[in-house]
């Protein structure tokens, strides 16, 4: 089964002075620099191994690159172009594939939308939140809702 995309590692190697210069897969010139990059079983000048979209130097942004549709891409642009996206469970707007998200069961949220949907209180690390009727609630609003329904938790 052919892969629809490829994730490849990038290695930075020292050029040994006693070896024959290697040809760059990007510009086809000999690599006479002190270092070269090896990726996709080819050799590259550091300046030549770039993302086809944003032109960032891939050796600087990480140790992996993505290839699809004959493009060499950084992770962010790969996800932006080909990543699976979804809609935020709170605001219903599209969440870009490269954006950080919060998850609660099957729901996915923008970081800014992950707040109590009654009082808009943002959650901090360690805060309790509750998912009731597909709404995110802070502990106070959740417990008030339980009391209104007659299911108040036992307080001792």
Coordinates of C-alpha atoms in Angstrom, one line a residue:
X1 CA 0.0 0.0 0.0
X2 CA 1.6 3.3 -1.0
X3 CA 1.9 5.9 1.7
X4 CA 0.0 9.2 1.0
X5 CA 2.7 11.1 2.8
X6 CA 6.2 10.5 4.1
X7 CA 7.8 11.7 7.3
X8 CA 11.6 11.8 7.0
X9 CA 14.4 12.4 9.4
X10 CA 16.9 15.2 8.9
X11 CA 20.5 14.6 9.9
X12 CA 23.2 17.3 10.2
X13 CA 26.6 15.9 9.3
X14 CA 30.1 17.3 9.4
X15 CA 31.8 17.4 6.0
X16 CA 35.0 15.5 6.3
X17 CA 37.9 17.4 4.5
X18 CA 39.3 14.3 3.0
X19 CA 36.1 13.2 1.2
X20 CA 34.9 14.1 -2.2
X21 CA 32.3 16.9 -2.1
X22 CA 28.7 15.7 -2.4
X23 CA 26.2 17.3 -4.7
X24 CA 23.3 19.2 -3.2
X25 CA 19.8 17.8 -4.1
X26 CA 18.4 21.4 -4.0
X27 CA 20.8 23.4 -6.1
X28 CA 22.9 20.7 -7.8
X29 CA 26.1 22.5 -6.7
X30 CA 28.9 20.8 -4.7
X31 CA 28.6 21.1 -0.9
X32 CA 31.8 22.8 0.3
X33 CA 30.3 24.0 3.6
X34 CA 31.5 22.8 7.0
X35 CA 28.1 21.0 7.5
X36 CA 25.5 19.4 5.3
X37 CA 22.1 17.9 5.8
X38 CA 21.0 14.4 4.9
X39 CA 17.3 13.9 4.2
X40 CA 15.3 11.7 1.9
X41 CA 18.5 9.8 1.2
X42 CA 20.0 12.9 -0.4
X43 CA 22.5 15.6 0.7
X44 CA 21.6 19.3 1.0
X45 CA 23.2 22.6 1.8
X46 CA 21.6 24.0 5.0
X47 CA 20.1 26.8 3.0
X48 CA 18.7 24.5 0.3
X49 CA 16.5 22.2 2.4
X50 CA 13.5 24.5 2.8
X51 CA 9.8 24.2 3.2
X52 CA 8.1 24.7 -0.2
X53 CA 5.5 27.0 1.4
X54 CA 7.1 29.2 4.0
X55 CA 10.8 28.8 2.9
X56 CA 11.9 28.1 6.5
X57 CA 15.1 26.2 6.8
X58 CA 14.0 22.7 7.7
X59 CA 17.3 21.8 9.5
X60 CA 16.5 24.7 12.0
X61 CA 12.9 24.0 12.7
X62 CA 13.2 20.3 13.7
X63 CA 14.5 17.0 12.9
X64 CA 11.7 15.9 10.6
X65 CA 10.2 17.0 7.3
X66 CA 7.0 16.0 5.5
X67 CA 6.7 15.2 1.8
X68 CA 3.5 14.9 -0.1
X69 CA 2.5 15.7 -3.7
X70 CA 6.2 16.3 -4.6
X71 CA 6.4 19.0 -1.9
X72 CA 8.9 19.2 1.0
X73 CA 7.2 20.8 3.9
X74 CA 7.6 21.7 7.6
X75 CA 5.2 20.2 10.0
X76 CA 3.1 23.3 10.3
X77 CA 2.6 23.7 6.6
X78 CA 2.0 20.0 6.1
X79 CA -0.8 20.1 8.7
X80 CA -2.2 23.3 7.3
X81 CA -2.4 21.9 3.8
X82 CA -3.2 18.3 4.4
X83 CA -4.1 17.8 8.1
X84 CA -7.5 16.7 9.4
X85 CA -9.4 19.7 10.7
X86 CA -12.6 19.8 12.8
X87 CA -14.9 22.3 14.3
X88 CA -14.8 23.6 17.9
X89 CA -17.5 22.1 20.1
X90 CA -18.0 25.5 21.8
X91 CA -18.0 28.1 18.9
X92 CA -18.5 25.7 15.9
X93 CA -15.8 27.5 14.0
X94 CA -13.1 25.5 12.1
X95 CA -10.0 24.6 14.1
X96 CA -6.8 24.7 11.9
X97 CA -5.0 21.4 11.9
X98 CA -1.8 22.9 13.3
X99 CA -3.5 24.6 16.2
X100 CA -3.2 23.4 19.8
X101 CA -6.6 22.1 21.1
X102 CA -8.2 20.9 24.3
X103 CA -10.2 17.7 24.3
X104 CA -13.1 16.5 26.5
X105 CA -14.3 13.0 25.5
X106 CA -15.1 13.3 21.8
X107 CA -15.3 17.1 21.8
X108 CA -12.4 19.3 20.6
X109 CA -12.0 23.0 21.5
X110 CA -9.9 26.0 20.6
X111 CA -7.7 26.8 23.6
X112 CA -9.5 30.2 23.9
X113 CA -12.9 28.4 23.8
X114 CA -12.1 25.9 26.5
X115 CA -14.0 27.8 29.3
X116 CA -17.2 27.3 31.3
X117 CA -20.0 27.8 28.8
X118 CA -22.2 29.5 31.5
X119 CA -19.9 32.0 33.3
X120 CA -17.0 32.0 30.7
X121 CA -14.4 31.2 33.5
X122 CA -11.2 30.0 31.9
X123 CA -9.7 26.8 33.3
X124 CA -6.2 26.7 34.7
X125 CA -4.0 23.6 35.1
X126 CA -5.5 21.4 37.8
X127 CA -9.0 23.0 37.7
X128 CA -11.9 20.6 37.6
X129 CA -14.4 20.9 34.7
X130 CA -17.5 18.9 33.9
X131 CA -19.1 17.9 30.7
X132 CA -22.9 17.9 31.0
X133 CA -25.3 17.8 28.1
X134 CA -22.3 18.4 25.8
X135 CA -21.5 21.7 27.7
X136 CA -18.2 22.4 29.6
X137 CA -19.0 23.7 33.1
X138 CA -16.9 24.9 36.0
X139 CA -17.4 23.1 39.3
X140 CA -19.6 25.9 40.7
X141 CA -22.0 26.0 37.8
X142 CA -22.1 22.2 37.6
X143 CA -23.0 21.9 41.3
X144 CA -25.6 24.7 41.1
X145 CA -27.2 22.8 38.2
X146 CA -27.3 19.6 40.2
X147 CA -29.0 21.5 43.1
X148 CA -31.6 22.9 40.8
X149 CA -32.3 19.4 39.5
X150 CA -32.6 18.1 43.0
X151 CA -29.4 16.0 42.8
X152 CA -27.3 18.0 45.3
X153 CA -24.2 16.1 46.3
X154 CA -24.0 15.1 50.0
X155 CA -21.9 17.7 51.9
X156 CA -20.3 16.4 55.1

